[in-house]
Each structure stands twice: as structure tokens, then as C-alpha cells.
One Martini backbone bead per residue (centre of mass of N, CA, C, O) as a GRO file, in nm:
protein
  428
    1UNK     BB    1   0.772   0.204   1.305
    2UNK     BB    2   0.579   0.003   1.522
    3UNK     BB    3   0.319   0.085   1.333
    4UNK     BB    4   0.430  -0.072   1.090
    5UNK     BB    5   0.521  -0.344   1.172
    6UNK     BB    6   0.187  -0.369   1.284
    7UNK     BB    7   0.111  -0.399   1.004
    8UNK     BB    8  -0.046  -0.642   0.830
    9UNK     BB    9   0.017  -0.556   0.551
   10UNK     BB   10   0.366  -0.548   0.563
   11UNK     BB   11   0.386  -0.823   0.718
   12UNK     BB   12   0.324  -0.962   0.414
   13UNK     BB   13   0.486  -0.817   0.191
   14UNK     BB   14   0.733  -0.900   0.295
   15UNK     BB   15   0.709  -1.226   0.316
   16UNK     BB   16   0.659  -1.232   0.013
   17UNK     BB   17   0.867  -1.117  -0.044
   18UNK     BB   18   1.104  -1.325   0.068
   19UNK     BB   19   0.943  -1.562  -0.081
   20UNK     BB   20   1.106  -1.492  -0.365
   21UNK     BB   21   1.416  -1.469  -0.251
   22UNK     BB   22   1.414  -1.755  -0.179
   23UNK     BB   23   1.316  -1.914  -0.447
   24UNK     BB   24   1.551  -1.801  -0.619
   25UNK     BB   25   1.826  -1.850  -0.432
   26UNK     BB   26   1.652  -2.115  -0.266
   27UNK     BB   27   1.478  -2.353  -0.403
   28UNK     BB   28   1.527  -2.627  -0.232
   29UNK     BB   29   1.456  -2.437   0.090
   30UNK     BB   30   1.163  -2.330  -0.025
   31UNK     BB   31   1.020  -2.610  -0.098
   32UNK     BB   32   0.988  -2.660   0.223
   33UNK     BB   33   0.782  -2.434   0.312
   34UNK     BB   34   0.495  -2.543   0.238
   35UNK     BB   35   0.390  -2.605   0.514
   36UNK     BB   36   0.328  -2.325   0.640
   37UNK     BB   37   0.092  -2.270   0.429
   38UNK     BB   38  -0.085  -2.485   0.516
   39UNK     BB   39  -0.148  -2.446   0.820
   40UNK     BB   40  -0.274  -2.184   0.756
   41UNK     BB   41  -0.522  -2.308   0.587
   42UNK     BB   42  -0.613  -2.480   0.796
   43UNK     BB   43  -0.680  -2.297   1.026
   44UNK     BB   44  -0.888  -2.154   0.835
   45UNK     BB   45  -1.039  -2.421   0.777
   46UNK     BB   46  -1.151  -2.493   1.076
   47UNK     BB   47  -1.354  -2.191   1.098
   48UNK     BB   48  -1.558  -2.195   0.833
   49UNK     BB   49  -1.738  -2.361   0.898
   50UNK     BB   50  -1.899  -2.251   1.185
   51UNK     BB   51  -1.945  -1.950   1.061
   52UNK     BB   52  -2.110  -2.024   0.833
   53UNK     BB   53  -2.332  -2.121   1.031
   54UNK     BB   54  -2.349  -1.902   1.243
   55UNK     BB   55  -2.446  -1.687   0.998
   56UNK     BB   56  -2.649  -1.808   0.885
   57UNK     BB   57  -2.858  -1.846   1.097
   58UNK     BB   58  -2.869  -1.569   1.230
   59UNK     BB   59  -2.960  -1.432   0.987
   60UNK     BB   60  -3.227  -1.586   0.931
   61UNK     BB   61  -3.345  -1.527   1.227
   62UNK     BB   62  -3.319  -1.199   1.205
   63UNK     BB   63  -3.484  -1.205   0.908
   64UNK     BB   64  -3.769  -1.416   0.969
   65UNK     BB   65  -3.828  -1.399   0.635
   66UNK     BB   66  -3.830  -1.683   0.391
   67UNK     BB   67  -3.880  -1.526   0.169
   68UNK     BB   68  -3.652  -1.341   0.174
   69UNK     BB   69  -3.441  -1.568   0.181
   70UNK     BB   70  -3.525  -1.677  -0.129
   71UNK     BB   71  -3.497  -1.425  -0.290
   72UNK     BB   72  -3.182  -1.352  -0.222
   73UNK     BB   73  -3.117  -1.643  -0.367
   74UNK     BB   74  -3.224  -1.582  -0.611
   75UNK     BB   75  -3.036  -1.330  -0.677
   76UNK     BB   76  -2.781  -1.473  -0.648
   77UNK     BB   77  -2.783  -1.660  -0.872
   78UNK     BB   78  -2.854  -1.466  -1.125
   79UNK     BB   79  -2.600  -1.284  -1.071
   80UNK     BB   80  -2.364  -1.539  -1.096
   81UNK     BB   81  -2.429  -1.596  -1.388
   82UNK     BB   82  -2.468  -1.293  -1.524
   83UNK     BB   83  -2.105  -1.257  -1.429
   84UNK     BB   84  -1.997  -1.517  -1.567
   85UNK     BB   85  -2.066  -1.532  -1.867
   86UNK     BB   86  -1.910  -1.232  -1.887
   87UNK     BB   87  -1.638  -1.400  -1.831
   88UNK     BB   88  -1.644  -1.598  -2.064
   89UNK     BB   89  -1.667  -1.409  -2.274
   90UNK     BB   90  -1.384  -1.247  -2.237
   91UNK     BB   91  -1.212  -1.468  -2.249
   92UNK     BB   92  -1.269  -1.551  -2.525
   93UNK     BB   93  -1.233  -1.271  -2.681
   94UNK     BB   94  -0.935  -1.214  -2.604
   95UNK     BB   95  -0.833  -1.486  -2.701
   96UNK     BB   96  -0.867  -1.400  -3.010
   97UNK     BB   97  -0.731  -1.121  -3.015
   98UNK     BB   98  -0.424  -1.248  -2.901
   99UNK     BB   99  -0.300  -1.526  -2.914
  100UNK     BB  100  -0.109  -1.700  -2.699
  101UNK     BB  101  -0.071  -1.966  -2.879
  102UNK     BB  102   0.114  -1.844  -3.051
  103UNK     BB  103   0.450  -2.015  -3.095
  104UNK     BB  104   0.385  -2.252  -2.934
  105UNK     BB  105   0.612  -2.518  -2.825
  106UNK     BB  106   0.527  -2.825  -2.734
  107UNK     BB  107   0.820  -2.947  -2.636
  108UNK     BB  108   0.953  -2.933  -2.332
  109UNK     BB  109   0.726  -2.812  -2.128
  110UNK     BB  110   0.670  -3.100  -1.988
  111UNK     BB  111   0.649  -3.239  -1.672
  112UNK     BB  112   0.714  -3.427  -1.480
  113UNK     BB  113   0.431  -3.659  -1.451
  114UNK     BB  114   0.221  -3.503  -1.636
  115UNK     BB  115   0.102  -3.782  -1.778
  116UNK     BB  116  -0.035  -3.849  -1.512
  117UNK     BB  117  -0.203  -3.638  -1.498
  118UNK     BB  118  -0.366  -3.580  -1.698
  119UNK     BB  119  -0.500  -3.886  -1.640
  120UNK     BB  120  -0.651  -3.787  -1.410
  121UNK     BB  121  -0.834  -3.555  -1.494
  122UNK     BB  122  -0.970  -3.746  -1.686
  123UNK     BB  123  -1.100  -3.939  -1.469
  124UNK     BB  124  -1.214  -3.745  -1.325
  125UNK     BB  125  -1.439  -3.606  -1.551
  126UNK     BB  126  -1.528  -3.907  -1.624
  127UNK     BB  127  -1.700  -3.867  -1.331
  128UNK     BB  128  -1.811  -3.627  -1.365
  129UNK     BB  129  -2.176  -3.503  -1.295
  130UNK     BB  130  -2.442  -3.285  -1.309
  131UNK     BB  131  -2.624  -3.508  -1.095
  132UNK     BB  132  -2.410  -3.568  -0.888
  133UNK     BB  133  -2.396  -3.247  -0.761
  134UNK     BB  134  -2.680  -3.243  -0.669
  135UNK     BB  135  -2.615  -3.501  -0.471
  136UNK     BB  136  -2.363  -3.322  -0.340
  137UNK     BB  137  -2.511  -3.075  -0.184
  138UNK     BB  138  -2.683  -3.316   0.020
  139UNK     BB  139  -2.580  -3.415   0.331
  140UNK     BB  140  -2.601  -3.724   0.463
  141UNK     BB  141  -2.384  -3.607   0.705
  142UNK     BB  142  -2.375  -3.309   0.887
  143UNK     BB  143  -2.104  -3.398   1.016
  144UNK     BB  144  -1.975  -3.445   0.793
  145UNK     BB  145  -1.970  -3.156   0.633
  146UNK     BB  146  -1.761  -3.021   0.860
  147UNK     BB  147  -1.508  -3.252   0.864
  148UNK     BB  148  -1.477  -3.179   0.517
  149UNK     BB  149  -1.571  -2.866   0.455
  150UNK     BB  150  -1.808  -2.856   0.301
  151UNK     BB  151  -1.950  -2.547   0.201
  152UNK     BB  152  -2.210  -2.614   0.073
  153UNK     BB  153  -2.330  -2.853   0.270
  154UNK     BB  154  -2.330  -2.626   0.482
  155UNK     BB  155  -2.537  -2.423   0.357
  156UNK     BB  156  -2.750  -2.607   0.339
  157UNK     BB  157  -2.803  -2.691   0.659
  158UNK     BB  158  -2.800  -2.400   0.734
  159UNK     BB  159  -3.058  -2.313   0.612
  160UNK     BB  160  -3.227  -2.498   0.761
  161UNK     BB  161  -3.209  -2.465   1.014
  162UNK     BB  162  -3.249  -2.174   1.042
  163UNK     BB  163  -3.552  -2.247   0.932
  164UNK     BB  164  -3.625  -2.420   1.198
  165UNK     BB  165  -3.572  -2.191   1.406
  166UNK     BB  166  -3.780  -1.968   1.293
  167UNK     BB  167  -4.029  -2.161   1.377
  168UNK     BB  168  -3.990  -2.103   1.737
  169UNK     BB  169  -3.955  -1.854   1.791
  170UNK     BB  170  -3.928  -1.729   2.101
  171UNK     BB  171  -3.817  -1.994   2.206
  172UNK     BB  172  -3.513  -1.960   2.020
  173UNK     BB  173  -3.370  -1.736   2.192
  174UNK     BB  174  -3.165  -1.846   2.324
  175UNK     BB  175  -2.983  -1.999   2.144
  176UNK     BB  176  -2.911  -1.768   1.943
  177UNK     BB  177  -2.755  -1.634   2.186
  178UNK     BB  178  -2.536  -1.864   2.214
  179UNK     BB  179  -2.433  -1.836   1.896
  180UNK     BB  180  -2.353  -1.543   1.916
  181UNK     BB  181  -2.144  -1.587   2.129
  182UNK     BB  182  -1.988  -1.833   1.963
  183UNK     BB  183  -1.923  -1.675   1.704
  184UNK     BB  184  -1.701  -1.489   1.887
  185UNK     BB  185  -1.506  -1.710   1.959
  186UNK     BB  186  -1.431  -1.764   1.615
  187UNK     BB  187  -1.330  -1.462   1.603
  188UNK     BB  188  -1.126  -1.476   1.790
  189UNK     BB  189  -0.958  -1.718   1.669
  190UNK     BB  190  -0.910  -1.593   1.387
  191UNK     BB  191  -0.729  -1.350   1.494
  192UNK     BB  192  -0.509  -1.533   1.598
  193UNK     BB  193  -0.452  -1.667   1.323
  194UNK     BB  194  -0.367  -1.388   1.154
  195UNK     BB  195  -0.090  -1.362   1.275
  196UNK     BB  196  -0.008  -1.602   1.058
  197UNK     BB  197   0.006  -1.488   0.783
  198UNK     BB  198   0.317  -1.403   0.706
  199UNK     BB  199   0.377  -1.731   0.727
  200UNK     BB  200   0.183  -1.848   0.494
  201UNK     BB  201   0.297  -1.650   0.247
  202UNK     BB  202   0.549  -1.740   0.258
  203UNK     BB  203   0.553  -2.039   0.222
  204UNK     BB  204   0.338  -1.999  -0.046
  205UNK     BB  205   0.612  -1.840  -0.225
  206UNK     BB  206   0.856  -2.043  -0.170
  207UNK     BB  207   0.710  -2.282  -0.311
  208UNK     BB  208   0.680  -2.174  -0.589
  209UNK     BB  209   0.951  -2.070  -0.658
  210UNK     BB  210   1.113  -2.322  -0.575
  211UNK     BB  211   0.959  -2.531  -0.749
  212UNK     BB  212   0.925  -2.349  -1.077
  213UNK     BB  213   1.004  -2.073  -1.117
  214UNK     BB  214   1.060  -1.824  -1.297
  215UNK     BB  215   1.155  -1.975  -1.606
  216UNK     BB  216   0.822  -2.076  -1.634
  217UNK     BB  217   0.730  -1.818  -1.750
  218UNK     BB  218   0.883  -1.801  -2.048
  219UNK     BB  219   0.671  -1.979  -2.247
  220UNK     BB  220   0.383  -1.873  -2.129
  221UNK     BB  221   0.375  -1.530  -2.069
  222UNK     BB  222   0.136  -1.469  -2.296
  223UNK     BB  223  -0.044  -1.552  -2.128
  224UNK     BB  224  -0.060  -1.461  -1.830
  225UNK     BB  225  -0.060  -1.166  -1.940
  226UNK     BB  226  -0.347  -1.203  -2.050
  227UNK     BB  227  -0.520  -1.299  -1.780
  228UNK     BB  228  -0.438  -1.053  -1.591
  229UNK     BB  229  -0.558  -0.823  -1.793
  230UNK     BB  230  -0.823  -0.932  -1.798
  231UNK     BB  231  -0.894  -0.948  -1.488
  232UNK     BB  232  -0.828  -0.622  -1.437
  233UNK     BB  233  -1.069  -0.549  -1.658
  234UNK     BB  234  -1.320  -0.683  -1.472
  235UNK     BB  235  -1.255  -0.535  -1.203
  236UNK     BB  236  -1.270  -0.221  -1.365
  237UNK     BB  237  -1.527  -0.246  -1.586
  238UNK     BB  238  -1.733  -0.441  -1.439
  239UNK     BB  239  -1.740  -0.415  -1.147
  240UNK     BB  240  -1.773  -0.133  -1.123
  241UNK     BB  241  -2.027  -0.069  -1.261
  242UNK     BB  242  -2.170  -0.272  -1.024
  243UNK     BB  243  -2.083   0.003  -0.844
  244UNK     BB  244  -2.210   0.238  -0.954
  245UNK     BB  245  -2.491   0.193  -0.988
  246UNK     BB  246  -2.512   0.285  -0.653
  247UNK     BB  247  -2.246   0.477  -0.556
  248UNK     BB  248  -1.962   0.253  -0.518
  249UNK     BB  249  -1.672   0.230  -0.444
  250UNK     BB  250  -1.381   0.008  -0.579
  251UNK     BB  251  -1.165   0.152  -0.460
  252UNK     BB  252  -1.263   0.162  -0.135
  253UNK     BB  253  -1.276  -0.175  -0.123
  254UNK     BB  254  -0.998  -0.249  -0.214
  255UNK     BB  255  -0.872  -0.093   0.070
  256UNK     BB  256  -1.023  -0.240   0.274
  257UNK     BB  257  -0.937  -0.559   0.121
  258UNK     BB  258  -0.596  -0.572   0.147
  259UNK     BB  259  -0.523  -0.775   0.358
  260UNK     BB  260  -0.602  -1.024   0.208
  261UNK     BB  261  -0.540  -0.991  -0.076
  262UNK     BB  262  -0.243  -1.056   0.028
  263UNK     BB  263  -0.298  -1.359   0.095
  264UNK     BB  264  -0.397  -1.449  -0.139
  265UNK     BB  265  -0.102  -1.406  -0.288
  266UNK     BB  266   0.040  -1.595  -0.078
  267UNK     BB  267  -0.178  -1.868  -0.076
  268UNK     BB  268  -0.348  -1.907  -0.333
  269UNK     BB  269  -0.637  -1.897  -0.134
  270UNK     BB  270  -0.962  -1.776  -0.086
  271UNK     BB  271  -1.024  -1.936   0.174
  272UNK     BB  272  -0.813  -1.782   0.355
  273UNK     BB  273  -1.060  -1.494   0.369
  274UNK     BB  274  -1.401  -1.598   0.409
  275UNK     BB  275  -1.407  -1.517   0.721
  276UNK     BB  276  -1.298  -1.217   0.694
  277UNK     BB  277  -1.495  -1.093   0.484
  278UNK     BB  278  -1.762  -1.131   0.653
  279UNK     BB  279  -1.672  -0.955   0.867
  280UNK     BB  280  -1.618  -0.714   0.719
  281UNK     BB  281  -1.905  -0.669   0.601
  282UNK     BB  282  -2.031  -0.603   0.809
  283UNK     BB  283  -1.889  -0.362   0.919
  284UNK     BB  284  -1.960  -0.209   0.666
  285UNK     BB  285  -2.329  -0.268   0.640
  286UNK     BB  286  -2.379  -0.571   0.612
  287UNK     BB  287  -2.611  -0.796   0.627
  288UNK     BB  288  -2.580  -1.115   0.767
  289UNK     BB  289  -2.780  -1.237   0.592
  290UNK     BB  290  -2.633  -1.134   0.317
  291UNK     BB  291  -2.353  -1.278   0.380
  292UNK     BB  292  -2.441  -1.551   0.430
  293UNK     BB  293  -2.543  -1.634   0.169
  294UNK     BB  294  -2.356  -1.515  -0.062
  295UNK     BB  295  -2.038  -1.580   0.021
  296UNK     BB  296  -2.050  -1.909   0.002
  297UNK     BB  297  -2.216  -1.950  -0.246
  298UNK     BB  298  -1.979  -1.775  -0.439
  299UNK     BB  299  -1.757  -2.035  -0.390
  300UNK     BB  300  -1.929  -2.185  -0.617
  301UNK     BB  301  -2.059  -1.994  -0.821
  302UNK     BB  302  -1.856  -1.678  -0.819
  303UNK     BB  303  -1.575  -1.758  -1.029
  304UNK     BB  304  -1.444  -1.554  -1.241
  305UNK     BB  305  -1.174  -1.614  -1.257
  306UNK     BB  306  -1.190  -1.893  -1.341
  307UNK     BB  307  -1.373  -1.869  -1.591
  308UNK     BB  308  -1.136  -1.689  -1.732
  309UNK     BB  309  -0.923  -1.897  -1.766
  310UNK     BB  310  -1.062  -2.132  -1.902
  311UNK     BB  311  -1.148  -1.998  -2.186
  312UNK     BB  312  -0.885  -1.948  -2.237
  313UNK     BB  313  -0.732  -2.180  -2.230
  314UNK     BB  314  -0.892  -2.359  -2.442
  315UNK     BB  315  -0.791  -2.148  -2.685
  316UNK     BB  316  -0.503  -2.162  -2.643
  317UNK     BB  317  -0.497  -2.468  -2.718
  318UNK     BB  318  -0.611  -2.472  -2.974
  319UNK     BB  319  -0.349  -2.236  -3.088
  320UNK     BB  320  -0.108  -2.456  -3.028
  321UNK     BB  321  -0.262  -2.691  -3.244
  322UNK     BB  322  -0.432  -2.514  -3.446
  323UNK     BB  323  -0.724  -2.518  -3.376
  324UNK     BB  324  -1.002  -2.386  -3.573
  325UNK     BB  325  -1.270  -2.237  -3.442
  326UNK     BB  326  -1.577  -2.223  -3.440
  327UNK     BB  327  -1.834  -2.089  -3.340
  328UNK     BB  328  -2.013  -2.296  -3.244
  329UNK     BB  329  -1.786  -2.407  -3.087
  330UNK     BB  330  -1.759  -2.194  -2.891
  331UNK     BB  331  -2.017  -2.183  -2.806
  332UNK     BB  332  -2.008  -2.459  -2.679
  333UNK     BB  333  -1.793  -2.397  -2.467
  334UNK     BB  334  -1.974  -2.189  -2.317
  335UNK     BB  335  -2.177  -2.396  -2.222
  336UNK     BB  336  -1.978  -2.593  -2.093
  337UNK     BB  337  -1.907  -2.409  -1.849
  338UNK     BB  338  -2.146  -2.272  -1.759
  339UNK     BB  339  -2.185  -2.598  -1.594
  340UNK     BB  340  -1.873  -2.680  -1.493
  341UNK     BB  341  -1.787  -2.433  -1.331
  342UNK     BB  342  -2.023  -2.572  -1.099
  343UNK     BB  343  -1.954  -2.888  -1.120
  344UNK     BB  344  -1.674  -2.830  -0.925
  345UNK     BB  345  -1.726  -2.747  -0.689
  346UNK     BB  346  -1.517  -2.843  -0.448
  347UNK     BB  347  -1.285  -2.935  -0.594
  348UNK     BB  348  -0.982  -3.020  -0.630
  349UNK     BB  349  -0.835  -2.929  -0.901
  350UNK     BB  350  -1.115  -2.790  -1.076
  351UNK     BB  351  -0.978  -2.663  -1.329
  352UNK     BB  352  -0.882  -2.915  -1.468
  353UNK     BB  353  -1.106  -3.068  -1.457
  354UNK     BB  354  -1.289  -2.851  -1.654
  355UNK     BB  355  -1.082  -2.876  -1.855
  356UNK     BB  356  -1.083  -3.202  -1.934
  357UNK     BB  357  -1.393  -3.221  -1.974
  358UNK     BB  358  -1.433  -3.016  -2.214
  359UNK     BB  359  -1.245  -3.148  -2.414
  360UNK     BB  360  -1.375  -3.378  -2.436
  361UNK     BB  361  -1.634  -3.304  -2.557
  362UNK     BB  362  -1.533  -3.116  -2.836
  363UNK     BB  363  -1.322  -3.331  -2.979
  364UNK     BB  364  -1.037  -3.114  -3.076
  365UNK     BB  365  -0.847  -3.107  -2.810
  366UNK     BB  366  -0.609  -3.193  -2.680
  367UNK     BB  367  -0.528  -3.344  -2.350
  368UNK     BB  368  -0.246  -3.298  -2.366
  369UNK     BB  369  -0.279  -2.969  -2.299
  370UNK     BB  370  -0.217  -2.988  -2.002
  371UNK     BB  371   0.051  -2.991  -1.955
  372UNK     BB  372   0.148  -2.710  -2.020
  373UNK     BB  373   0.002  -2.596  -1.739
  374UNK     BB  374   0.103  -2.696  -1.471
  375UNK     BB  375   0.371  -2.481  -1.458
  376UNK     BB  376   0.166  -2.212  -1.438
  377UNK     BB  377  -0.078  -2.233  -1.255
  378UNK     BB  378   0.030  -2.145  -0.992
  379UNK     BB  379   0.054  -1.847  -1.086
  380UNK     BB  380  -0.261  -1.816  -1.187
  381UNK     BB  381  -0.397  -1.855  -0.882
  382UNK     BB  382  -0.385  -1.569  -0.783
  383UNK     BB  383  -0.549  -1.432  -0.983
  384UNK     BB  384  -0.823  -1.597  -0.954
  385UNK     BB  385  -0.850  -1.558  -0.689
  386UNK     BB  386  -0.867  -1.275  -0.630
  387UNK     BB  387  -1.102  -1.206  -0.820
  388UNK     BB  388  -1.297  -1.402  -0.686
  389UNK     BB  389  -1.272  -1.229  -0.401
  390UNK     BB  390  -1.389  -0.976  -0.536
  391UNK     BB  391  -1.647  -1.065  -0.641
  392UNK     BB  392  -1.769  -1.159  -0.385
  393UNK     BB  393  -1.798  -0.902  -0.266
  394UNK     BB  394  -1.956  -0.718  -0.471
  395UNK     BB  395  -2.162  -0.874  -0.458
  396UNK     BB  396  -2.277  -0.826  -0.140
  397UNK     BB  397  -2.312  -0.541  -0.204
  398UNK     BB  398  -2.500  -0.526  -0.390
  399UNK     BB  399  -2.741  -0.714  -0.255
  400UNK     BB  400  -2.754  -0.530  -0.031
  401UNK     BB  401  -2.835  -0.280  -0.166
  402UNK     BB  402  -3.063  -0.385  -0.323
  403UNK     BB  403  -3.218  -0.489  -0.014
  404UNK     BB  404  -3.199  -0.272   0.186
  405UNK     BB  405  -2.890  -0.385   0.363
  406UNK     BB  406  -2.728  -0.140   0.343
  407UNK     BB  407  -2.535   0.114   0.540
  408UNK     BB  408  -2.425   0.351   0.409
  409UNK     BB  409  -2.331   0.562   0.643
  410UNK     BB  410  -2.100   0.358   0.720
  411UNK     BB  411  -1.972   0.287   0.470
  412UNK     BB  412  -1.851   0.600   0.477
  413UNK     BB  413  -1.702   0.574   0.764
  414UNK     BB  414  -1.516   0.315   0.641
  415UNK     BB  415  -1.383   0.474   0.408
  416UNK     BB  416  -1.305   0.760   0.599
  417UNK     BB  417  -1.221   0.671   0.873
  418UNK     BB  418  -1.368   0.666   1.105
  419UNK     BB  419  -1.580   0.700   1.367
  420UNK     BB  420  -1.753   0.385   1.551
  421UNK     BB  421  -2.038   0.266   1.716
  422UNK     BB  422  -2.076  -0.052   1.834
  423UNK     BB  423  -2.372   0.004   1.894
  424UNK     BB  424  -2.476   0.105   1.640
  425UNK     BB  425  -2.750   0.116   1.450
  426UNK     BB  426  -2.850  -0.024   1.154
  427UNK     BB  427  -2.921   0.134   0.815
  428UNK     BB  428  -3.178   0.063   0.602
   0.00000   0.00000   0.00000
């Protein structure tokens, strides 16, 4: 009973039942819990900068050779790019297949605040630029970017840094060592804040039923079911394939990073498992360097699930209004997605950003249907993250096989729980 007591497995899995019935039953009591989900992910937004600069430094470092680096950059963003586009595309065509917006009724659906949501969401669009973005990627003050936490400019400087070490060759060598001893002691601050996920995950679903309800999600209920299967889909029939190409069970590392999983589904927020994630992947047998690289990249490149949402949303929204789109909109959708979903990136709030910015440019869909989903977004915000969190796994592990730095040997002992020697030398 104490062995079960203390996985933290299951003292998540409790946390969140125990916030779905104090939400349903005592939702004015559960709405206060929010400030524990918050604390929980500021406390894990506090070590993300950090792991992130010395997990990349020391990686590129460690792999000494900067085409290499290049390289794997190169390879992870058109990775990013044709499994985003192929999630863009199945968002599409599910929902002209299934049609979730047939029948929903407009009027009364709309949250209070609604329009002024509304508003600020096309203020901020009309402000979004994809010229901005990339403006926004270099940052002008190295240490603004680690106070403010923007994962995208600390990874521009982490790769700077790592190649000016690399630069120093053996002089370099004391330093590395000292980043190298740094790092444990960010991931020892880690496990110590894991103890509270789940005081994080009660907090973050008592807050999310305790506000919106469950009878929130009976409106709009066949879009949710149809977003949630679409998914599903995703990762069981797209995601599996990209790993069966190595002949590497995605049904094993899904068992493998399950206590994550079940953080990202109480706290709503992929970032709360991106330092465990890193840290994950490399005992798995993923070299740091394509760990620090790829994973980072990915929280802002490889967003699976937030653009199978947005194509959906986007297409249910035509059909709640009647708006039979052309095949020439659709593609046209298609590739304005495929710009903003990636020009929002690190934005709060970006998944509306990038629907109202959508709808802008289509010039076909009231940008008023944005009320609509504002009370049902929380609920579908666990599907994307968790998506997200799997989908930019999946690629660390493709990428690390493909660039033959993944140690299959070690893989196959920690998905069959073997005993590993943490002294022994990773199998390239």
C-alpha cells in the first residue's frame, strides 16, 4: 500500500479525481484553487530557462562538431514543418467529414466578458506579424530573455554560447565542467518541486471545473469529442508510424513519460514537464545534444496538437455560420496556418491569437465566433498540450535514431525496467 501511496503515478491520478468532484460539487470552493495550479508551473517555469541554456550548451559542446549542429537544426525544423502541415491537413478533413458545427446554435452560448474578449484577441492579431517574429526570436537582452522566460530567445543564445564554447577547445574545458555540475543541481531544485505535481494538478482541474462546469461542455460537446478522436488519431495512427519506421513501440514511451502525461492533464501546460521531459530523454538513451536542440525548438516549432485545434476551430466556426468554404479557402487556410501557428509562438494566449488572425485574413468567418470556444477552450487545452507533449517526444526520439545518437541497447532496458549502470558509456 506504501509503495503505491508514494508513485507519483497514482498521487497525481487521485489529485485530479479529487479536483473534478470538488469542481462539480463545490465549484465557488474549487474556483479558488487556481493559485495552487499557478505556483506549480511558475515554480517549473523558474529551472526551464536554465536547463535549457546548460542542456544546450553542454550538448553542443560535448558534440564539438558545429556542422553537426547545423545539421540536426536543419533536420528538426523540416521535421517540424511536414508533421505540422500533415496534422493541419487531418484537422481539415475530419472536420468537413464529421461536421461538428452543424446545428450548434449561435445565441446564448457567449460568456460574459466574451466581447471584449473577442476584442483584444483581434487587437492582439492585428498586431501579430511575421516579420515581428522573427525580430522577436533574437533577443536583445540576454538576460531580459531568461527573466521573462521566452524559451525560443533563450535557445537562440543557448546555441550562440554552446558555439562560442566549442570555440575554446580545450581552454573551455574547466567551465563545461562547472555548467555540467550546475545542471545537477537544477534537476536536483526539479525533483524537489515534482514532490508538489500533485497539489499543481488538483489545483489546476478544481479551478478549470470549478469555473466553467461541466454542463459547459454540453453545447459544444461534438466538437470537443470530434478535436479529442482527431487526436487520438494522430498520435496512435501518424505519430506510431514515425516510430515504427526504427522499430521503437510508441505504446513503450508512452508507458515510459505517463507521469508527465498525467501533470500536463492537471495543469493544462506542456511547459510543466519540459525540464522532465529533457531529463527523461537522455536516461532514455537520446544524446544531450539532440535533447537540447530539438525539444526547446519543438515547444515552439512542433505543435501538433494546437494546429489540429486551430484547422478544426477554424472550419467548425464556418460551419456554425453556415459558411460553405471552397476548397481554394480551405487551402488557403491551410497555408495561413501554416505561417501563424508558428508566428505565435511563446505568445499567452496564442491559439486564440492565431484563430482571430485566421479568420482576419479569410474575411469570410465573423471573427464574433471566437465567443463560442472561449468556454470550452480549457477543456480542449489538455488535449493540445498533451498532443504537443508527445508529438515533440516522439520527434527527439525519431531525430536521435536518425542521426544515430540514440543508444537503442539502453532504450530496450528502460522500457523492459531493467537495472542500468549509470556509470555505463552511451551505445551510438
Amino acid at each position: 500500500m506504501k509503495k503505491i501511496y508514494n508513485n507519483l503515478t497514482f498521487r497525481v491520478l487521485t489529485a485530479i479525481l479529487l479536483g473534478i468532484l470538488l469542481g462539480h460539487f463545490a465549484p465557488s470552493t474549487a474556483a479558488q484553487m487556481k493559485p495552487l495550479g499557478d505556483v506549480f508551473i511558475n515554480m517549473i517555469k523558474m529551472v526551464i530557462a536554465p536547463i535549457i541554456f546548460l542542456t544546450i550548451v553542454l550538448g553542443i559542446s560535448n558534440m564539438g562538431d558545429l556542422k553537426k549542429v547545423g545539421r540536426v537544426g536543419g533536420k528538426a525544423l523540416l521535421y517540424f514543418e511536414i508533421i505540422t502541415t500533415i496534422a493541419l491537413v487531418i484537422g481539415l478533413v475530419v472536420a468537413n467529414l464529421i461536421r461538428p458545427g452543424d446545428g450548434v446554435v449561435t445565441t446564448g452560448l457567449a460568456t460574459s466578458g466574451s466581447a471584449e474578449a473577442v476584442s483584444r484577441y483581434a487587437q492582439q492579431s492585428a498586431e501579430m506579424d511575421w516579420m515581428d517574429f522573427f525580430m522577436h526570436v533574437v533577443p536583445s537582452n540576454a538576460v531580459g530573455a531568461f527573466a521573462e522566460g521566452d524559451i525560443l530567445q533563450v535557445l537562440v543564445f543557448s546555441v550562440l554560447f554552446g558555439m562560442g564554447l566549442t570555440r575554446m577547445g580545450s581552454s573551455g574545458q574547466s567551465l563545461i565542467r562547472a555548467f555540467d555540475r550546475l545542471s545537477k543541481v537544477f534537476f536536483n531544485i526539479l525533483n524537489i518541486v515534482m514532490k508538489l505535481a500533485p497539489i499543481g494538478a488538483f489545483g489546476g482541474m478544481a479551478y478549470t471545473i470549478g469555473t466553467y462546469g461541466l454542463a459547459a461542455l454540453l453545447p459544444l460537446g461534438k466538437l470537443m469529442i470530434t478535436v479529442y478522436v482527431t487526436m487520438f488519431l494522430f498520435i496512435f495512427v501518424v505519430l506510431n508510424l514515425v516510430l515504427r519506421y526504427y522499430k521503437i513501440s510508441l505504446w513503450q514511451l508512452l508507458k515510459y513519460i505517463k507521469e508527465e502525461l498525467l501533470i500536463v492533464l492537471g495543469t493544462s501546460s506542456s511547459e510543466s514537464v519540459l525540464p522532465l521531459i529533457m531529463d527523461k530523454l537522455e536516461h532514455l538513451g537520446c544524446s544531450r545534444s539532440v535533447v537540447g536542440l530539438v525539444i526547446p525548438a519543438g515547444y515552439s516549432f512542433n505543435l501538433d496538437g494546437t494546429t489540429i485545434y486551430l484547422s478544426m476551430a477554424v472550419v467548425f466556426l464556418a460551419q456554425v455560420f453556415q459558411v460553405d468554404l471552397t476548397l481554394a479557402q480551405e487551402l488557403t487556410i491551410l497555408g495561413i496556418l501554416m505561417v501563424t501557428s508558428k508566428g505565435a509562438a511563446g505568445v499567452t494566449g496564442s491559439g486564440f491569437i492565431v484563430l482571430a488572425s485566421t479568420l482576419t485574413a479569410v474575411k469570410v468567418i465573423p471573427l464574433e465566433g471566437l465567443a463560442l470556444l472561449l468556454g470550452v477552450d480549457r477543456f480542449m487545452s489538455e488535449a493540445r498540450a498533451i498532443t504537443n507533449t508527445i508529438g515533440n517526444t516522439v520527434a527527439t526520439v525519431w531525430l536521435a535514431r536518425n542521426e544515430n545518437e540514440l543508444d537503442m541497447k539502453r532504450l530496450r532496458q528502460v522500457f523492459n525496467k531493467e537495472e542500468i549502470d549509470p556509470l555505463a558509456n552511451y551505445d551510438y
